[in-house]
CSV table of C-alpha atoms and ligand atoms in Angstrom, one decimal:
chain,number,residue,atom,x,y,z
W,26,MET,CA,-43.7,33.1,31.1
W,27,SER,CA,-40.5,31.6,29.8
W,28,GLY,CA,-41.2,29.2,27.2
W,29,THR,CA,-39.4,26.2,29.1
W,30,TYR,CA,-42.2,26.1,31.8
W,31,THR,CA,-44.1,25.2,28.5
W,32,HIS,CA,-42.7,21.7,28.8
W,33,THR,CA,-43.7,20.7,32.3
W,34,MET,CA,-47.2,22.6,32.7
W,35,LYS,CA,-49.9,21.4,30.7
W,36,LEU,CA,-53.2,23.2,30.5
W,37,ILE,CA,-55.7,21.2,29.3
W,38,SER,CA,-59.8,23.0,28.4
W,39,GLY,CA,-63.3,20.6,28.7
W,40,ASN,CA,-65.9,22.3,26.6
W,41,SER,CA,-67.6,24.3,29.5
W,42,ASN,CA,-65.3,27.4,29.1
W,43,ARG,CA,-63.6,27.2,26.6
W,44,PRO,CA,-62.8,31.4,26.0
W,45,LEU,CA,-61.7,31.4,29.5
W,46,ALA,CA,-59.2,29.0,29.0
W,47,GLU,CA,-57.9,30.3,26.2
W,48,ALA,CA,-57.5,33.6,27.7
W,49,ILE,CA,-55.9,31.8,30.8
W,50,SER,CA,-53.5,30.3,28.0
W,51,SER,CA,-52.5,33.5,27.1
W,52,TYR,CA,-52.0,35.1,30.1
W,53,LEU,CA,-49.4,32.3,30.8
W,54,ASP,CA,-47.8,31.9,27.5
W,55,VAL,CA,-49.0,28.4,27.5
W,56,PRO,CA,-50.9,26.7,24.8
W,57,LEU,CA,-53.9,24.6,25.4
W,58,THR,CA,-53.2,21.0,25.2
W,59,GLN,CA,-54.6,19.2,22.6
W,60,CYS,CA,-57.5,17.2,23.9
W,61,SER,CA,-60.7,15.5,22.1
W,62,ILE,CA,-64.3,15.0,23.7
W,63,LYS,CA,-66.5,13.3,22.3
W,64,ARG,CA,-70.0,11.7,22.9
W,65,PHE,CA,-71.0,8.1,21.9
W,66,ASN,CA,-74.5,7.6,21.0
W,67,ASP,CA,-76.2,7.1,24.0
W,68,LYS,CA,-74.0,10.5,25.0
W,69,GLU,CA,-71.8,8.5,27.2
W,70,ILE,CA,-68.8,10.9,27.1
W,71,PHE,CA,-65.2,9.8,26.2
W,72,VAL,CA,-62.0,12.0,26.6
W,73,GLU,CA,-58.7,11.7,25.0
W,74,ILE,CA,-55.3,13.6,25.9
W,75,MET,CA,-53.8,14.2,22.8
W,76,GLU,CA,-50.2,15.0,23.7
W,77,ASN,CA,-48.0,13.3,26.4
W,78,VAL,CA,-48.5,14.0,30.0
W,79,ARG,CA,-46.4,11.8,31.7
W,80,GLY,CA,-44.5,13.5,34.6
W,81,LYS,CA,-46.3,17.1,34.0
W,82,ASP,CA,-47.8,19.5,36.0
W,83,THR,CA,-52.0,19.3,34.6
W,84,PHE,CA,-54.3,21.9,34.8
W,85,PHE,CA,-57.8,21.2,33.7
W,86,ILE,CA,-59.9,23.7,33.5
W,87,GLN,CA,-63.2,23.2,33.6
W,88,SER,CA,-66.7,25.2,35.1
W,89,THR,CA,-69.4,23.2,36.3
W,90,SER,CA,-72.3,25.3,34.5
W,91,PHE,CA,-75.1,24.2,32.6
W,92,PRO,CA,-75.2,21.7,31.5
W,93,ALA,CA,-74.1,20.9,35.2
W,94,ASN,CA,-74.0,17.4,35.1
W,95,ASP,CA,-72.5,16.9,31.4
W,96,HIS,CA,-69.5,19.0,32.5
W,97,LEU,CA,-69.1,17.5,36.0
W,98,MET,CA,-68.9,14.1,34.5
W,99,GLU,CA,-66.6,15.8,31.5
W,100,LEU,CA,-64.0,16.7,34.2
W,101,LEU,CA,-64.0,13.1,35.9
W,102,ILE,CA,-63.4,11.3,32.9
W,103,ALA,CA,-60.9,13.7,32.0
W,104,ILE,CA,-59.5,13.6,35.6
W,105,ASP,CA,-59.4,10.0,34.6
W,106,ALA,CA,-57.5,10.5,31.8
W,107,LEU,CA,-54.9,12.4,33.3
W,108,LYS,CA,-54.4,9.9,35.9
W,109,ARG,CA,-54.0,7.0,33.4
W,110,GLY,CA,-51.9,8.7,31.2
W,111,SER,CA,-49.5,9.2,34.2
W,112,ALA,CA,-49.7,13.0,35.2
W,113,ARG,CA,-47.1,13.8,37.6
W,114,ARG,CA,-49.9,16.4,39.4
W,115,ILE,CA,-53.4,17.1,38.1
W,116,THR,CA,-55.0,20.4,39.8
W,117,ALA,CA,-58.9,20.6,38.9
W,118,VAL,CA,-59.3,24.2,37.7
W,119,ILE,CA,-63.3,24.8,38.5
W,120,PRO,CA,-64.0,28.8,38.0
W,121,TYR,CA,-67.3,28.0,39.3
W,122,PHE,CA,-68.0,25.1,41.4
W,123,GLY,CA,-71.7,24.1,40.8
W,124,TYR,CA,-73.8,22.1,43.5
W,125,ALA,CA,-71.9,24.4,46.2
W,126,ARG,CA,-75.6,25.4,47.1
W,127,GLN,CA,-76.1,22.1,48.3
W,128,ASP,CA,-74.1,22.5,51.3
W,129,ARG,CA,-76.0,21.1,54.0
W,130,LYS,CA,-78.9,18.8,55.0
W,131,THR,CA,-81.8,21.4,54.3
W,132,GLY,CA,-84.6,18.8,55.5
W,133,GLY,CA,-84.8,15.4,56.5
W,134,ARG,CA,-84.0,13.0,53.6
W,135,THR,CA,-82.0,15.5,51.4
W,136,PRO,CA,-78.4,15.3,50.5
W,137,ILE,CA,-75.5,17.1,51.0
W,138,SER,CA,-74.8,17.4,47.2
W,139,ALA,CA,-71.4,19.3,47.6
W,140,LYS,CA,-69.7,16.9,49.6
W,141,LEU,CA,-70.7,14.1,47.3
W,142,VAL,CA,-69.1,16.2,44.4
W,143,ALA,CA,-65.9,17.0,46.4
W,144,ASN,CA,-65.5,12.7,47.1
W,145,LEU,CA,-66.2,12.3,43.3
W,146,ILE,CA,-63.6,14.9,42.2
W,147,THR,CA,-60.8,13.4,44.8
W,148,ALA,CA,-61.8,9.7,43.9
W,149,ALA,CA,-61.7,10.6,39.7
W,150,GLY,CA,-57.8,11.3,41.0
W,151,ALA,CA,-57.4,15.3,41.6
W,152,ASP,CA,-54.5,16.1,43.6
W,153,ARG,CA,-55.9,19.4,44.0
W,154,VAL,CA,-58.6,22.1,43.0
W,155,LEU,CA,-58.2,25.8,42.3
W,156,THR,CA,-61.7,27.4,42.4
W,157,LEU,CA,-62.9,31.0,42.7
W,158,GLU,CA,-65.8,32.1,46.0
W,159,LEU,CA,-66.9,28.9,46.5
W,160,HIS,CA,-70.6,29.6,47.9
W,161,ALA,CA,-69.5,28.9,51.8
W,162,GLY,CA,-65.6,29.1,52.5
W,163,GLN,CA,-66.5,25.5,54.6
W,164,ILE,CA,-66.6,23.7,51.2
W,165,GLN,CA,-62.8,23.6,51.3
W,166,GLY,CA,-63.6,20.8,54.2
W,167,PHE,CA,-65.8,18.7,51.9
W,168,PHE,CA,-62.2,18.2,50.0
W,169,ASP,CA,-58.8,16.2,51.3
W,170,ILE,CA,-57.1,17.4,49.3
W,171,PRO,CA,-55.6,21.0,49.0
W,172,VAL,CA,-58.4,23.5,47.6
W,173,ASP,CA,-57.2,27.3,46.6
W,174,ASN,CA,-60.5,29.3,47.1
W,175,LEU,CA,-59.8,32.7,45.4
W,176,ILE,CA,-61.6,35.8,46.2
W,177,SER,CA,-62.7,38.0,43.7
W,178,GLY,CA,-61.7,41.5,45.6
W,179,PRO,CA,-58.8,41.9,43.2
W,180,VAL,CA,-61.1,41.8,40.3
W,181,PHE,CA,-63.9,43.9,41.7
W,182,VAL,CA,-62.2,46.6,43.8
W,183,PRO,CA,-60.3,48.6,41.1
W,184,HIS,CA,-63.5,48.3,38.8
W,185,ILE,CA,-65.9,49.7,41.5
W,186,ARG,CA,-63.0,52.1,42.3
W,187,LYS,CA,-63.1,53.4,38.6
W,188,THR,CA,-66.5,53.3,38.3
W,189,TYR,CA,-67.8,54.6,41.5
W,190,ALA,CA,-64.7,57.3,42.0
W,191,ASP,CA,-66.3,60.4,44.7
W,192,ARG,CA,-69.8,59.1,45.2
W,193,PRO,CA,-70.8,58.0,49.0
W,194,LEU,CA,-70.8,54.1,48.4
W,195,CYS,CA,-72.6,51.7,50.4
W,196,ILE,CA,-71.6,47.9,49.7
W,197,ILE,CA,-75.2,45.7,50.7
W,198,SER,CA,-75.1,41.9,51.1
W,199,PRO,CA,-78.2,40.3,49.8
W,200,ASP,CA,-78.6,38.1,52.5
W,201,VAL,CA,-77.0,37.3,55.8
W,202,GLY,CA,-74.8,34.3,54.1
W,203,GLY,CA,-73.2,37.1,52.3
W,204,VAL,CA,-72.5,39.1,54.9
W,205,VAL,CA,-68.7,38.0,55.1
W,206,ARG,CA,-67.7,38.5,51.7
W,207,ALA,CA,-69.8,42.4,51.5
W,208,ARG,CA,-68.2,43.4,54.6
W,209,ALA,CA,-64.6,42.3,53.7
W,210,LEU,CA,-65.2,44.5,50.2
W,211,ALA,CA,-66.8,47.4,52.1
W,212,LYS,CA,-63.4,47.5,54.3
W,213,ARG,CA,-61.4,47.2,51.0
W,214,LEU,CA,-63.4,50.0,49.5
W,215,LYS,CA,-63.6,52.4,53.1
W,216,ALA,CA,-67.4,52.0,52.3
W,217,ASP,CA,-70.8,51.5,54.8
W,218,LEU,CA,-71.6,48.2,54.9
W,219,ALA,CA,-75.9,47.2,54.8
W,220,ILE,CA,-77.5,44.0,55.0
W,221,ILE,CA,-80.7,42.6,53.4
W,222,ASP,CA,-82.6,40.5,55.5
W,223,LYS,CA,-84.3,37.9,52.9
W,224,ARG,CA,-86.4,34.7,53.0
W,225,ARG,CA,-87.0,32.2,50.5
W,226,ALA,CA,-90.7,30.4,50.7
W,227,GLU,CA,-89.1,28.1,48.4
W,228,ALA,CA,-86.1,27.2,46.4
W,229,GLY,CA,-85.7,29.9,43.5
W,230,VAL,CA,-88.4,32.1,45.2
W,231,SER,CA,-87.0,35.0,47.3
W,232,GLU,CA,-88.6,37.7,49.7
W,233,VAL,CA,-86.5,41.2,51.0
W,234,MET,CA,-88.0,41.3,54.4
W,235,ASN,CA,-85.8,44.2,55.6
W,236,VAL,CA,-83.0,46.3,54.9
W,237,ILE,CA,-80.6,46.7,57.8
W,238,GLY,CA,-78.5,49.7,57.6
W,239,ASN,CA,-78.7,53.3,56.5
W,240,VAL,CA,-78.6,53.5,52.6
W,241,GLU,CA,-80.4,56.9,51.9
W,242,GLY,CA,-78.5,59.5,49.4
W,243,LYS,CA,-75.7,56.2,48.6
W,244,SER,CA,-74.5,54.2,45.7
W,245,CYS,CA,-75.3,50.6,46.9
W,246,ILE,CA,-73.3,48.1,45.4
W,247,LEU,CA,-74.9,44.6,45.6
W,248,VAL,CA,-72.1,41.7,46.3
W,249,ASP,CA,-73.3,38.3,45.9
W,250,ASP,CA,-71.2,34.9,44.6
W,251,ILE,CA,-74.2,33.7,42.3
W,252,VAL,CA,-77.2,35.0,40.2
W,253,ASP,CA,-79.3,32.4,39.4
W,254,SER,CA,-83.0,33.2,38.7
W,255,GLY,CA,-82.0,37.0,39.6
W,256,GLY,CA,-84.7,36.9,42.5
W,257,THR,CA,-82.3,37.9,45.1
W,258,LEU,CA,-80.6,40.9,43.8
W,259,CYS,CA,-83.7,42.7,41.9
W,260,ASN,CA,-85.7,42.3,45.1
W,261,ALA,CA,-82.9,43.7,46.7
W,262,ALA,CA,-83.1,46.3,44.5
W,263,ALA,CA,-86.5,47.6,44.6
W,264,ALA,CA,-86.1,47.5,48.2
W,265,LEU,CA,-83.5,49.3,48.5
W,266,LYS,CA,-84.5,52.3,45.9
W,267,LYS,CA,-87.6,52.3,48.6
W,268,LYS,CA,-85.5,53.1,50.9
W,269,GLY,CA,-84.1,55.8,49.4
W,270,ALA,CA,-80.8,54.8,47.5
W,271,LEU,CA,-79.0,56.8,44.9
W,272,ASP,CA,-78.4,54.4,42.9
W,273,VAL,CA,-78.4,50.4,42.7
W,274,ALA,CA,-75.3,48.3,41.0
W,275,ALA,CA,-74.4,44.5,41.6
W,276,TYR,CA,-71.2,42.8,41.4
W,277,VAL,CA,-71.6,38.9,41.5
W,278,VAL,CA,-69.1,36.1,40.7
W,279,HIS,CA,-70.7,33.7,39.0
W,280,GLY,CA,-73.7,34.7,36.5
W,281,VAL,CA,-75.9,31.5,36.1
W,282,LEU,CA,-78.8,33.5,34.9
W,283,SER,CA,-81.2,30.9,34.3
W,284,GLY,CA,-84.5,30.8,33.2
W,285,GLU,CA,-86.2,34.7,33.1
W,286,ALA,CA,-83.2,36.3,35.0
W,287,LEU,CA,-82.2,38.4,32.2
W,288,ASN,CA,-85.5,39.8,31.6
W,289,LYS,CA,-86.0,40.3,35.4
W,290,VAL,CA,-82.9,42.3,35.5
W,291,ALA,CA,-83.2,44.0,32.4
W,292,ASN,CA,-86.9,45.4,34.1
W,293,SER,CA,-85.0,45.9,37.1
W,294,PRO,CA,-84.2,49.3,38.9
W,295,LEU,CA,-80.3,47.7,39.0
W,296,GLU,CA,-78.3,50.1,37.0
W,297,LYS,CA,-75.7,47.9,36.2
W,298,LEU,CA,-74.6,43.9,36.7
W,299,VAL,CA,-71.2,43.1,36.9
W,300,ILE,CA,-70.1,39.4,36.8
W,301,THR,CA,-67.0,37.9,35.9
W,302,ASP,CA,-66.4,35.3,33.2
W,303,SER,CA,-66.2,32.1,35.1
W,304,ILE,CA,-69.2,31.1,33.1
W,305,ALA,CA,-69.2,31.6,29.4
W,306,ALA,CA,-71.5,34.0,28.4
W,307,THR,CA,-74.4,33.2,26.1
W,308,ASP,CA,-75.3,35.5,23.3
W,309,GLU,CA,-78.4,36.8,25.2
W,310,MET,CA,-75.8,37.5,28.0
W,311,LYS,CA,-73.6,39.7,25.8
W,312,LYS,CA,-76.6,41.7,24.4
W,313,SER,CA,-77.8,42.6,27.1
W,314,PRO,CA,-77.0,46.3,27.6
W,315,LYS,CA,-76.7,46.0,31.9
W,316,ILE,CA,-74.9,43.6,31.7
W,317,GLU,CA,-70.6,43.8,31.8
W,318,GLN,CA,-68.3,40.6,32.2
W,319,ILE,CA,-64.9,41.4,33.7
W,320,SER,CA,-62.3,38.7,33.3
W,321,ILE,CA,-60.9,36.8,36.0
W,322,ALA,CA,-58.4,35.1,33.7
W,323,PRO,CA,-55.3,36.7,34.9
W,324,LEU,CA,-56.2,35.8,38.6
W,325,ILE,CA,-56.6,32.1,38.1
W,326,GLY,CA,-53.5,32.0,35.7
W,327,GLU,CA,-51.5,34.0,37.8
W,328,ALA,CA,-52.9,31.6,40.6
W,329,SER,CA,-51.9,28.7,38.7
W,330,LEU,CA,-48.4,29.6,37.9
W,331,ARG,CA,-48.5,30.3,41.6
W,332,ILE,CA,-49.2,26.5,41.9
W,333,PHE,CA,-46.8,25.2,39.4
W,334,GLU,CA,-43.7,27.3,41.1
W,335,GLU,CA,-45.0,26.4,44.8
W,336,ARG,CA,-45.0,30.3,45.5
W,337,SER,CA,-47.6,31.6,48.0
W,338,ILE,CA,-51.5,32.6,46.7
W,339,SER,CA,-52.5,33.7,49.5
W,340,GLU,CA,-49.8,36.7,48.8
W,341,LEU,CA,-52.1,37.8,46.0
W,342,PHE,CA,-54.8,39.2,48.2
W,343,LYS,CA,-52.8,41.1,50.3
R,22,R5P,C1,-77.4,32.7,47.8
R,22,R5P,O1,-77.7,31.8,49.4
R,22,R5P,C2,-76.4,33.1,46.8
R,22,R5P,O2,-75.9,33.2,47.6
R,22,R5P,C3,-77.6,33.7,45.5
R,22,R5P,O3,-77.6,34.9,46.7
R,22,R5P,C4,-78.6,32.5,45.3
R,22,R5P,O4,-77.8,31.7,44.8
R,22,R5P,C5,-79.3,33.9,43.9
R,22,R5P,O5,-80.1,33.1,43.4
R,22,R5P,P1,-81.1,33.7,42.5
R,22,R5P,O6,-80.4,34.7,41.4
R,22,R5P,O7,-81.7,32.8,41.9
R,22,R5P,O8,-82.3,34.6,43.7
């Protein structure tokens, strides 16, 4: 990217995923704007943008990953600081949008937290949102500002093609909610599709009821938006092996990997778990031999550039 752009485009990183922000910065050849994020004694957050942003097109990069509430609050306060610093436009770049799974009432007197978080980001002063693989596409409608919801296809498809060339492939949706994502990937890869009938007796505990489709003798690739406890993927992998799958791997956009997830994955029939860097990898994740992280920095960088230059983003996915 030409150096002249650096005068008007400002990239700022929150604390949630500095390595990704640095990779986006180097893709765009735009330095990260100096920004200080401090905690008062009572843990209140204070943000100070250390460079002039008046009239600039600003991009604040922050995943609302663990600790979700701190990172969300940092994002809101940074947006407020940019707004009060007279930024011309503020794009909240949220590679992993937490709270997305709370996108509907699941019972009486329960919240729709994804909507609340969308309201908070809008009220703080964001002009637009750039995110990746929202848990449900409809969450875009929770915002009354433009949302660009990138898909992971351009990152996963070449990797799958390279790794599984010449093997009989079957793309697997680990639950009914993920069928649209899995079908789109299967279409791009000209692969078969199968679906797992998953039930949840309670939050965080999943059970496979059935495998719908023929997986016998095929290399099965589970695709999902989130791996959290790992239960969904590991149970699905075991069920697929039982039905005669040749081998099972998983491609998941957001590696939340909380609690015992890493052990579960290590002890499961999953051959490999490929995740993106939408959430910064912990040291334990980096050490796990089954986990491979691929970067979304070029995709997010390119989409940011297109927002800045007012060019089409959908062209990226043709
Ligand atoms: C659920 O609908 C999501 O798409 C994921 O399948 C789910 O969040 C994975 O959670 P866990 O790894 O805890 O089973």
